Short mmCIF file of C-alpha atoms in Angstrom, two decimals:
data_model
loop_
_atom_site.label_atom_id
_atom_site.label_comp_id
_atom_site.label_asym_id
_atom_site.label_seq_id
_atom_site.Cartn_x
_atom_site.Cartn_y
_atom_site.Cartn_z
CA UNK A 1 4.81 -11.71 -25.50
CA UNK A 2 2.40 -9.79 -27.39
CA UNK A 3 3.55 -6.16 -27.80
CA UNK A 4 -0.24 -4.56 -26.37
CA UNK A 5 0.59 -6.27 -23.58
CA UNK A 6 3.40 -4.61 -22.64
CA UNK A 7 3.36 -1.17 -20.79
CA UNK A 8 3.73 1.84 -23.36
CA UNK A 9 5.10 5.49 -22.14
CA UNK A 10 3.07 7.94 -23.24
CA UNK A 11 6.44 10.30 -23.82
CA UNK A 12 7.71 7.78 -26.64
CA UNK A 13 10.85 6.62 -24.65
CA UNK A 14 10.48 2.77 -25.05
CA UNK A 15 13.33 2.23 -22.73
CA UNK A 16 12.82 0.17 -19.54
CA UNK A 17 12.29 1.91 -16.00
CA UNK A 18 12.46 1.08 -12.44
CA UNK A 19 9.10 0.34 -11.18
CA UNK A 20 8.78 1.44 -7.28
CA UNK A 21 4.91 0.30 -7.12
CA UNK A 22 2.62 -1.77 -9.00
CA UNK A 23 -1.04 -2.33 -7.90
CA UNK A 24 -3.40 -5.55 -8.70
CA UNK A 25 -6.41 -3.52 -7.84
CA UNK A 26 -8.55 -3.02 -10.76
CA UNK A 27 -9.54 -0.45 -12.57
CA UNK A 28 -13.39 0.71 -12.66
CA UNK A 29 -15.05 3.50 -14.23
CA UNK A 30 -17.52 4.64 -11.27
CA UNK A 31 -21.03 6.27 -10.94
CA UNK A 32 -21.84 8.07 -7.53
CA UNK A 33 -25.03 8.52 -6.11
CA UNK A 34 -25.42 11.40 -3.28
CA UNK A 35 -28.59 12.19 -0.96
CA UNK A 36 -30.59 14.69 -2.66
CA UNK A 37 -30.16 17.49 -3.76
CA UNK A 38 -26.67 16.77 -4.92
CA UNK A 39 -27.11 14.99 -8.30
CA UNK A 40 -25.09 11.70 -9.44
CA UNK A 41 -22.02 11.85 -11.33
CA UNK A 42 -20.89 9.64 -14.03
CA UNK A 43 -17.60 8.78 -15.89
CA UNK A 44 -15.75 8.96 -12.94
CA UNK A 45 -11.83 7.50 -12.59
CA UNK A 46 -12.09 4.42 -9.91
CA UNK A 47 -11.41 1.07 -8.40
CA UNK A 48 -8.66 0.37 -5.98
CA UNK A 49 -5.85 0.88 -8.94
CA UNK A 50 -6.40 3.70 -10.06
CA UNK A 51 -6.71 5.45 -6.69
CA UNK A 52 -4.16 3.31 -5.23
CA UNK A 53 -1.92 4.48 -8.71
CA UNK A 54 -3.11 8.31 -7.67
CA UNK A 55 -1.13 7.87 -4.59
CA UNK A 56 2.05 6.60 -5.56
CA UNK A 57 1.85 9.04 -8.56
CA UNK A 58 1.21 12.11 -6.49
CA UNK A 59 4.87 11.37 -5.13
CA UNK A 60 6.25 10.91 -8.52
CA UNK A 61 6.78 13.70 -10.97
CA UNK A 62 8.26 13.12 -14.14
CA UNK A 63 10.21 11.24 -14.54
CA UNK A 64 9.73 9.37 -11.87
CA UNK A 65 5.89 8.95 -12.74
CA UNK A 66 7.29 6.37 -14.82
CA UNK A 67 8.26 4.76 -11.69
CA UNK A 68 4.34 3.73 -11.27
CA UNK A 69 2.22 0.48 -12.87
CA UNK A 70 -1.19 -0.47 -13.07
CA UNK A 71 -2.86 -2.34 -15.66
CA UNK A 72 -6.52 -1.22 -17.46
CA UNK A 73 -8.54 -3.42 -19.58
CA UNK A 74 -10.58 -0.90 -21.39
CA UNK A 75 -13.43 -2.11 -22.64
CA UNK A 76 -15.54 -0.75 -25.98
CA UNK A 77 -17.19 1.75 -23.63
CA UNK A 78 -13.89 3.39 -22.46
CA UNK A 79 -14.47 7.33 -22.25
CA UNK A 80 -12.24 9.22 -24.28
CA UNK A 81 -11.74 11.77 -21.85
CA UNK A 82 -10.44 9.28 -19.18
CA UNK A 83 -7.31 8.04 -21.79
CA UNK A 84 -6.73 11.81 -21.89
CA UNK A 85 -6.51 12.03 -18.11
CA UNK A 86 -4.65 8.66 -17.87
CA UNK A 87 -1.85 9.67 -20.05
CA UNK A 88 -1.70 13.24 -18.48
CA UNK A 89 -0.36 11.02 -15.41
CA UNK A 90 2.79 10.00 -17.78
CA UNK A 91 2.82 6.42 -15.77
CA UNK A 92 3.92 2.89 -17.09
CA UNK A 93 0.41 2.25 -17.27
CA UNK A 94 -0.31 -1.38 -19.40
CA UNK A 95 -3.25 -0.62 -21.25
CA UNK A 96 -5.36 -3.72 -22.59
CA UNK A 97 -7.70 -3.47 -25.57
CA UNK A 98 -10.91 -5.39 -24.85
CA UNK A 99 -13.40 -4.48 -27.39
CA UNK A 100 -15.46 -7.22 -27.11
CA UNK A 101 -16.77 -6.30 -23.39
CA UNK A 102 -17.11 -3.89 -21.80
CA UNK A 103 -15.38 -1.83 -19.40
CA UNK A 104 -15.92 -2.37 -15.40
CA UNK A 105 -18.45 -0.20 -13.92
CA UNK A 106 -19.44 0.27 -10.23
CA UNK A 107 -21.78 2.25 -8.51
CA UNK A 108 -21.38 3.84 -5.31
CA UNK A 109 -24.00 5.36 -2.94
CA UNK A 110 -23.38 7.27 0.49
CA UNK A 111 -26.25 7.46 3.39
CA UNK A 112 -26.15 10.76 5.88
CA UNK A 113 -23.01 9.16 7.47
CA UNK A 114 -20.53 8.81 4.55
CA UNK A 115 -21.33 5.22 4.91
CA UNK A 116 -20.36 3.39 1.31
CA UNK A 117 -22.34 0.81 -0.94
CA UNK A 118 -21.41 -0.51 -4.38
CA UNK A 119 -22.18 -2.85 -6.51
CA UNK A 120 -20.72 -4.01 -9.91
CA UNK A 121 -22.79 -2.62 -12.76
CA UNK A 122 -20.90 -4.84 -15.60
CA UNK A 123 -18.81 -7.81 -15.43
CA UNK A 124 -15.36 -7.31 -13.05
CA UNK A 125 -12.26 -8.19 -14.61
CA UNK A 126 -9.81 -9.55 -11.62
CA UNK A 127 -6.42 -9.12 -12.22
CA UNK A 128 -3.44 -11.74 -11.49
CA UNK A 129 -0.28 -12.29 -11.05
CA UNK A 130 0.03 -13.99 -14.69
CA UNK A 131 -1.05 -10.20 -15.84
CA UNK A 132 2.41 -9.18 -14.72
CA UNK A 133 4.35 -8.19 -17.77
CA UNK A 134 8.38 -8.98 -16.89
CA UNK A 135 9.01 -5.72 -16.10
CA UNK A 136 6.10 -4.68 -13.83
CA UNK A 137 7.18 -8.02 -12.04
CA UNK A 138 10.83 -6.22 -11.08
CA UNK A 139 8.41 -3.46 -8.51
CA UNK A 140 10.29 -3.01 -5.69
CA UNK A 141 6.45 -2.41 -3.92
CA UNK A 142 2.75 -4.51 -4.64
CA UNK A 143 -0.26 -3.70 -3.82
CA UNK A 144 -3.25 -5.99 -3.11
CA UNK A 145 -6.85 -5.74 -2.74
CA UNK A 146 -8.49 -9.38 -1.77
CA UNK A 147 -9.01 -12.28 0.49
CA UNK A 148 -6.65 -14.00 2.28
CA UNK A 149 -6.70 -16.78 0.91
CA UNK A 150 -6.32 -15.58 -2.80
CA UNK A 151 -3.50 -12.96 -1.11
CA UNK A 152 -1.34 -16.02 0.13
CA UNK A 153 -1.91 -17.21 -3.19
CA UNK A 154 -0.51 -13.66 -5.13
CA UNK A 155 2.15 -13.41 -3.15
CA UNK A 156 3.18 -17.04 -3.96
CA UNK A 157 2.77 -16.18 -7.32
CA UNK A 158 4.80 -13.02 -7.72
CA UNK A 159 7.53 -14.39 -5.56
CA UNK A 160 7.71 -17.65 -8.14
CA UNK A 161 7.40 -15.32 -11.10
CA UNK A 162 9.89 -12.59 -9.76
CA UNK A 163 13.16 -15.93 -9.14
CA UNK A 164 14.21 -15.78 -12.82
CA UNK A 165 14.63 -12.07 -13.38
CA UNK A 166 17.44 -9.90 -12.67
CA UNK A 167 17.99 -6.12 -12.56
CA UNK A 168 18.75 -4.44 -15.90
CA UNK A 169 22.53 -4.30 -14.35
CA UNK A 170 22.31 -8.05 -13.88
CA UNK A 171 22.05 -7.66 -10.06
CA UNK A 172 19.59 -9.46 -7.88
CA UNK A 173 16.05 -7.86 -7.51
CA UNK A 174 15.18 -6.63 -4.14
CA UNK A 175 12.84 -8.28 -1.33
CA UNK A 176 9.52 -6.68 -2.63
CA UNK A 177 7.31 -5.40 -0.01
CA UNK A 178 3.57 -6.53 -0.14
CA UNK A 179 0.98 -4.38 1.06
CA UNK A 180 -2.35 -6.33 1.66
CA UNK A 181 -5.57 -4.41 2.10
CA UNK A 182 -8.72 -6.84 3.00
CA UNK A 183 -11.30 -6.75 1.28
CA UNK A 184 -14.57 -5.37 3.71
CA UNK A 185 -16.91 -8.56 2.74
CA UNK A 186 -14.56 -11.34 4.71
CA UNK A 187 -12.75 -9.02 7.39
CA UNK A 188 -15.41 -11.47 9.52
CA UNK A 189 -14.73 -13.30 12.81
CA UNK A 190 -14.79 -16.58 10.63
CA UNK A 191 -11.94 -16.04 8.64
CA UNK A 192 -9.49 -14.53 11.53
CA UNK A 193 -7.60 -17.73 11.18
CA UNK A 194 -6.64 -16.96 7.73
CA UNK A 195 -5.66 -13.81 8.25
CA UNK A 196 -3.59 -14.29 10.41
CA UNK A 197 -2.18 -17.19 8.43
CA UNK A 198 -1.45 -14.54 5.71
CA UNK A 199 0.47 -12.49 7.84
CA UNK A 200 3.88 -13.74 7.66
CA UNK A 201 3.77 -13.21 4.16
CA UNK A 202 3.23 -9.87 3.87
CA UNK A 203 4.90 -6.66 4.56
CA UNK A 204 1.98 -4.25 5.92
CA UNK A 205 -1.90 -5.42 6.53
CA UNK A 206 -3.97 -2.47 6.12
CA UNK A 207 -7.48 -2.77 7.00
CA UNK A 208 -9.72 0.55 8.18
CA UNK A 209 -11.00 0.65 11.08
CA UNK A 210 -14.55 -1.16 9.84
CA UNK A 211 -12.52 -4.12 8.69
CA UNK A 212 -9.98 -4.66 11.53
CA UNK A 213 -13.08 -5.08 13.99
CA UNK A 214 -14.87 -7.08 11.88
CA UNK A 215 -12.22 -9.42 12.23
CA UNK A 216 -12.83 -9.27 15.78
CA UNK A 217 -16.52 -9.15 15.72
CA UNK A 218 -16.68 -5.61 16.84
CA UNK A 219 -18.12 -2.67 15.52
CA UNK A 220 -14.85 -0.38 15.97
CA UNK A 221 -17.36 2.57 17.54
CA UNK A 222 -17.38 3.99 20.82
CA UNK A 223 -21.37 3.41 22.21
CA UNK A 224 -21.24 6.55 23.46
CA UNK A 225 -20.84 8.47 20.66
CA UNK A 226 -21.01 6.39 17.89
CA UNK A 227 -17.65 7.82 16.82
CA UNK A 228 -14.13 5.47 15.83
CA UNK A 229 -13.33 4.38 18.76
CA UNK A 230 -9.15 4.67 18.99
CA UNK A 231 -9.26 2.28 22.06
CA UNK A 232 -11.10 -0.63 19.62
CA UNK A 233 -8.31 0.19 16.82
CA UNK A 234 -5.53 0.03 19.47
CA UNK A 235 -6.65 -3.10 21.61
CA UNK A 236 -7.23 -4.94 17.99
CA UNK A 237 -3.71 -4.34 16.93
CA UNK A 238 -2.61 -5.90 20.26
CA UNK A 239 -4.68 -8.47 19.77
CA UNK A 240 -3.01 -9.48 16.48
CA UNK A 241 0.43 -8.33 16.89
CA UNK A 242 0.65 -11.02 20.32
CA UNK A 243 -0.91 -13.61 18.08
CA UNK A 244 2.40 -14.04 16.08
CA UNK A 245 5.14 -12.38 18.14
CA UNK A 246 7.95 -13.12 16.22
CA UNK A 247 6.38 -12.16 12.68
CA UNK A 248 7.56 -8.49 11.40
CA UNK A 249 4.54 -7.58 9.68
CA UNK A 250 3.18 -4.05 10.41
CA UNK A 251 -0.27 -3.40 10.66
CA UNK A 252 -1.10 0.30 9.33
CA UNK A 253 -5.24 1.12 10.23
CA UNK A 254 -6.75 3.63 8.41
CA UNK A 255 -9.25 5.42 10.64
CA UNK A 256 -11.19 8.04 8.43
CA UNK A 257 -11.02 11.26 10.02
CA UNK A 258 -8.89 10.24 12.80
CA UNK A 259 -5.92 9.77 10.78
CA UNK A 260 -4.13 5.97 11.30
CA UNK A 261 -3.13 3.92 13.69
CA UNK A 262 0.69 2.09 13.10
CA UNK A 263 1.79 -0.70 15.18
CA UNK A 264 4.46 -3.29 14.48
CA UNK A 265 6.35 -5.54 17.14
CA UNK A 266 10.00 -4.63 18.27
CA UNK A 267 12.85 -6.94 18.46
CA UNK A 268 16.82 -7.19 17.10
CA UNK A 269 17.43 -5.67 13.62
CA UNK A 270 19.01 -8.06 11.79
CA UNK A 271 22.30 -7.03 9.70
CA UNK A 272 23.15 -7.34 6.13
CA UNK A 273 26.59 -9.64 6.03
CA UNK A 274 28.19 -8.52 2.73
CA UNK A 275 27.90 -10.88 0.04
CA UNK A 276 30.29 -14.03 -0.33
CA UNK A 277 30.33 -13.63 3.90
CA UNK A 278 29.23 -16.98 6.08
CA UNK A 279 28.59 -16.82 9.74
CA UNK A 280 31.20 -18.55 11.45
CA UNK A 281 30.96 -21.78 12.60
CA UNK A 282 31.15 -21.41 16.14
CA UNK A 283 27.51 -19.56 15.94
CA UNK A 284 25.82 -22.98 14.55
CA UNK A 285 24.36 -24.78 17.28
CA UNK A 286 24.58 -28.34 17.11
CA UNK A 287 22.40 -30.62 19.33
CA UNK A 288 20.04 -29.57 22.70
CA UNK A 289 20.84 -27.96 25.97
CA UNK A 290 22.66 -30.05 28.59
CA UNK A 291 23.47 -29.41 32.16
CA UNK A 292 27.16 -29.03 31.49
CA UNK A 293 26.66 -26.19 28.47
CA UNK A 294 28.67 -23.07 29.15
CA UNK A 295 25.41 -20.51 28.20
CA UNK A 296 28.03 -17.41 28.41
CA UNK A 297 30.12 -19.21 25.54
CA UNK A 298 27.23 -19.92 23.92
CA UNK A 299 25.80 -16.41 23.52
CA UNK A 300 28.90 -14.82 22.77
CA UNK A 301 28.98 -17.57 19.52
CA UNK A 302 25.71 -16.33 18.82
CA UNK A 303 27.09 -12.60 18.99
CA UNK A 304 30.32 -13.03 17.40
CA UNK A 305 30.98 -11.45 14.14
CA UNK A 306 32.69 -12.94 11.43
CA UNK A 307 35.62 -11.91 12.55
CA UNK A 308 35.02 -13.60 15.64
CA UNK A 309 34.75 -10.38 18.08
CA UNK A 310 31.65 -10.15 20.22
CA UNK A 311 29.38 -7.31 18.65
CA UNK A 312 27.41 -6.22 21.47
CA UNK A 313 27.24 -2.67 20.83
CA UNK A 314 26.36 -3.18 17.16
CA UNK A 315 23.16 -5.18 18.38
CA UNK A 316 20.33 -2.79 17.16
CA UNK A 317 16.57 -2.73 19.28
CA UNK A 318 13.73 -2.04 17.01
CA UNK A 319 11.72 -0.87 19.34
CA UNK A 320 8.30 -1.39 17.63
CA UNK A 321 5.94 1.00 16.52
CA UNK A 322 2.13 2.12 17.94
CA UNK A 323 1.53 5.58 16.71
CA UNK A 324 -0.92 7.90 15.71
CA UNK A 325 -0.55 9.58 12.48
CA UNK A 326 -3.79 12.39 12.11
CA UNK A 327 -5.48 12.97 9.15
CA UNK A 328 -3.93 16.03 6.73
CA UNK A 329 -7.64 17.78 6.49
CA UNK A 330 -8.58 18.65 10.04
CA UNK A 331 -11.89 20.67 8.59
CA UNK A 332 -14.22 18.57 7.59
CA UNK A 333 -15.86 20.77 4.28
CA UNK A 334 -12.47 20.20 2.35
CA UNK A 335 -13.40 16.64 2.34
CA UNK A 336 -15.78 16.92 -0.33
CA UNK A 337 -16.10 13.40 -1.94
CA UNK A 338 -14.29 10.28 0.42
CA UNK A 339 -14.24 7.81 -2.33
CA UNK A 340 -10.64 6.20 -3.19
CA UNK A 341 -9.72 8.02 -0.08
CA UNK A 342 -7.83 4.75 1.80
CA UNK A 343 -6.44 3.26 -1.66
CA UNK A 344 -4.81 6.50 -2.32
CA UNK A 345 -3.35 6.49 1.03
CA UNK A 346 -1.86 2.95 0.69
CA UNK A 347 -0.37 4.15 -2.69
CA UNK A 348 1.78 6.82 -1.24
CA UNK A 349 2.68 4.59 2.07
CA UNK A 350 3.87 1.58 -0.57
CA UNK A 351 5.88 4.26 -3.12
CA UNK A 352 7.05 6.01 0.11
CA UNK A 353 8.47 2.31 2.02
CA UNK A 354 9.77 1.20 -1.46
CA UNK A 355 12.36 4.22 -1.59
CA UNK A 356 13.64 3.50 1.80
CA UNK A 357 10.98 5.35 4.13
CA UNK A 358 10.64 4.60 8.02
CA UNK A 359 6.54 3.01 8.30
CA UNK A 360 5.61 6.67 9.95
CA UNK A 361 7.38 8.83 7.26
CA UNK A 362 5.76 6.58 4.59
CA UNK A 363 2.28 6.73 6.17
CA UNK A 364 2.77 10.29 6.60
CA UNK A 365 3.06 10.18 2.71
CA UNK A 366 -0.20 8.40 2.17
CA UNK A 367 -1.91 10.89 4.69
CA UNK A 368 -0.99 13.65 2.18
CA UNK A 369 -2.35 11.58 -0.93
CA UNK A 370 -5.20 10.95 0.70
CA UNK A 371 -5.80 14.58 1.26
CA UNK A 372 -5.58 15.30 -2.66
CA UNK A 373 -8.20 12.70 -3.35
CA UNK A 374 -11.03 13.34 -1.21
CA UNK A 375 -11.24 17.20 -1.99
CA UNK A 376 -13.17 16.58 -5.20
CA UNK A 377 -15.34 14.25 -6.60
CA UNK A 378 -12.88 12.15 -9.47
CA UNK A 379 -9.23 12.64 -9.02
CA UNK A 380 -7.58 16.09 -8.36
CA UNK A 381 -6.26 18.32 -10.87
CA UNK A 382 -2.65 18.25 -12.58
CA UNK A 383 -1.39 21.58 -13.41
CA UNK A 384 2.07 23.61 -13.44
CA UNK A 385 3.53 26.53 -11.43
CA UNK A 386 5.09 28.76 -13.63
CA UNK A 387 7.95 27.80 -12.24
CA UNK A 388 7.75 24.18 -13.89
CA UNK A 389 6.78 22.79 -10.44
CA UNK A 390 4.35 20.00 -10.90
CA UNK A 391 0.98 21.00 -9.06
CA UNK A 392 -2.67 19.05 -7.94
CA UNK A 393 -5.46 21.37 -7.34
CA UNK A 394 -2.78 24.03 -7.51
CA UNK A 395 -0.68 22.78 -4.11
CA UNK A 396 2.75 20.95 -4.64
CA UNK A 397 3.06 17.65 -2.94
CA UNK A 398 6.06 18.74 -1.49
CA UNK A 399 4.44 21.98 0.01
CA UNK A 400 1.65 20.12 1.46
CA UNK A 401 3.77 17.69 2.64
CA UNK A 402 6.34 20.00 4.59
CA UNK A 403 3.27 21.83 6.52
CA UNK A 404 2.22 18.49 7.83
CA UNK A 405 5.59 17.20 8.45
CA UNK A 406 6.01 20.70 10.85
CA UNK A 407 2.71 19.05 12.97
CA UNK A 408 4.84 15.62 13.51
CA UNK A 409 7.50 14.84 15.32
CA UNK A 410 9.81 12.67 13.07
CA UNK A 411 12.78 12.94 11.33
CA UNK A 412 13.00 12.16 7.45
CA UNK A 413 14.86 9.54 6.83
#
C-alpha cells in the first residue's frame, strides 16, 4: 500500500495503535449562513467526520486520541489553518493529498427555527469501505452516515475486509459495533422496508427525531405546540422495536433540546463459553415436537451447562431499555451554533460502547460532546489547565461529565 495512504501521528511515533472508533462520514469544509444581522462564516471544520471524530476525541486525551480515525481528502484549497487545528487533535487521522480537486465544501443556512439546509458547493468525495487502511479496519466501533441500502452494503464490506486480520498479539479482533445514522433525504415512508431490513445488521440506528417520523410519515411535532413531541419519538420506537422482536439492535433518537430517547428490546443475555468449550449434546434438538416429548427434560437440556448442571440462576434478563437521557445545556443561549451537534453526539456514544459502556452511560457520553460542539460556531477550543489537564473551551470532559452524571440515575459501569 502506498505510504500517504496510511494514517500518520502527528507526534512521530509510527507504531501501530488500537483504534476504538473510525467514522465513514466525510469530511467538508463548511460555510454558514445566519438571518441577518449575524454575518456568514467561512472556513469552518465540518461534515459528519469530523464532528462525529470531535466526539470520540473529546473522550480521548493523549494518548488515547490516537485511539480515533477518520480519513480527509484535502483538496488544493485546503486552509492552512484547519491542518493546524487537525493535528492539534493528535488523532490517527489518514490524510489524502488531492491536488487536482478540490476540497468538499457545503453550505449551511438556518431559518428563525434552527431549521437546517445545505447543499454541496464542490464535488463530494464519498468514502468506502475499500478506503479502510488495515489498521483503521481493526476499530473496535464504525460509524456510518447513508442509506440503507448502501449501509447493508458497508457493513458487508467491513465485516469481509475485517476476516483476515488479527490483533497485533495475534488474537481474534472483536465483534465491531456499527452505528448507523440515516441520512434525512430517505428516512421516508417508502423506504421503511429497508430499514428495517438493515436492522439486524447493525448495532445502534440513530435517527433524530425529524428522521425517525419520516419513516413513519409523521412530522414528530406535537400540533399543539409545534414542539418534539416525546409521545411521536416513543410510539415510533415501539413501532420498530415489535417489528423485529428478536433482533438486538438499539435504537438511540436524538431529540434536539429534549435530550434522547433509548429503547432496545429485553430478553436472555447470552454467555460467553470459554474457548475450545462445545455445548453438550443433550442441548441439540433433533427432529419436531411429538405428543410423547418430556418438555421438562427438554428445557433442562436447553439449560444445562457444560458440565451438565441446570443453570437456572445464572440465566440473566436484559430487561430492555426506553429511557430518557436530557440534553447537557438546559439554557438555551449556550447553544450558540447547532451544527455537527448530533454527529458529535454519536461520536462519544460509539467511543463510549466500544470501551465497554452500558447504551445509557455511553449516550450520556455523547450528550456531553454534544454540549462542547454547539457552544460556538466551528469546533470548541483545546487548551491546558496548568495542571496538564486537557481542557475544551476551558471545561474538562471529565468535569462536565461528573455534573451531569450527578442529574442521572445510573451507575458507571
Amino acid at each position: 500500500m502506498d505510504v500517504q495512504n496510511e494514517p500518520k501521528p502527528e507526534g512521530g511515533d509510527e507504531g501501530s495503535h488500537e483504534i476504538d472508533f473510525v467514522t465513514l462520514g466525510m469530511f467538508i469544509i463548511d460555510e454558514i449562513e445566519y438571518l441577518p444581522p449575524t454575518p456568514p462564516v467561512k472556513d469552518i471544520l465540518g461534515g459528519a467526520g469530523s464532528y462525529s471524530a470531535l466526539g470520540a476525541r473529546l473522550f480521548s486525551p493523549p494518548p488515547l486520541s490516537r485511539s480515533v480515525g477518520w480519513i480527509i481528502d484535502k483538496g488544493s484549497d485546503f486552509p492552512a489553518a484547519l491542518e493546524d487545528l487537525i493535528a492539534s487533535w493528535e488523532t490517527s487521522v489518514l490524510i489524502r493529498p488531492t491536488p487536482d480537486r478540490l476540497t468538499t465544501r457545503g453550505w449551511n443556512g438556518y431559518d428563525e427555527h434552527q431549521n437546517r439546509a445545505f447543499r454541496y458547493m464542490t464535488p463530494k468525495k464519498r468514502l468506502t469501505a475499500e478506503d479502510l487502511t488495515s489498521e483503521l479496519l481493526t476499530a473496535r466501533s464504525f460509524h456510518l452516515i447513508c442509506s440503507p441500502n448502501r449501509c447493508r452494503e458497508l457493513v458487508t464490506e467491513v465485516k469481509a475486509r475485517r476476516s483476515g486480520l488479527c490483533n497485533a498479539d495475534g488474537s481474534s479482533l472483536p465483534k465491531p459495533i456499527f452505528i448507523w445514522e440515516p441520512v434525512p433525504d430517505l428516512c421516508t415512508p417508502d423506504e421503511l422496508l429497508n430499514c428495517t431490513n438493515t436492522l439486524p445488521l447493525i448495532d445502534v440506528i440513530s435517527p433524530n427525531h425529524s428522521e425517525l417520523a419520516g419513516f413513519m410519515g409523521d412530522s414528530g411535532l406535537d400540533p399543539e405546540t409545534g414542539e418534539i413531541s416525546t409521545k411521536a419519538v416513543e410510539r415510533a420506537c415501539e413501532q420498530l422495536l415489535g417489528s423485529m422482536p428478536l433482533q438486538s439492535f438499539a435504537i438511540v433518537v436524538r431529540a434536539g433540546e429534549k435530550g434522547c430517547y433509548l429503547a432496545r428490546n429485553g430478553g436472555r443475555k447470552r454467555k460467553v463459553r470459554p474457548t475450545g468449550q462445545r455445548k453438550k449434546p443433550s442441548a441439540f434438538l433433533h427432529g419436531g415436537l411429538r405428543p410423547d416429548t418430556d418438555m421438562e427434560a427438554l428445557f433442562a437440556g436447553l439449560l444445562q451447562d457444560p458440565e451438565g448442571t441446570i443453570a437456572r440462576e445464572e440465566i440473566e434478563v436484559d430487561p430492555g431499555v426506553e429511557r430518557w437521557i436530557p440534553a447537557y445545556h438546559t439554557d438555551a443561549s449556550k447553544v450558540v451554533d447547532p451544527t455537527g451537534g448530533g454527529n458529535t453526539f454519536l461520536g462519544g456514544l460509539a467511543v463510549g460502547l466500544a470501551r465497554g459502556k452500558s447504551l445509557e452511560e455511553a449516550a450520556a457520553w455523547g450528550s456531553i460532546a454534544a454540549s462542547f460542539a454547539i457552544e460556538q460556531v466551528g469546533t470548541p477550543v483545546l487548551g491546558k489547565h496548568e495542571d496538564g489537564k486537557e481542557t475544551w473551551n476551558g471545561v474538562t470532559v471529565d468535569e462536565r461529565f461528573e455534573e451531569f452524571k450527578s442529574r442521572l440515575a445510573f451507575r458507571e459501569s
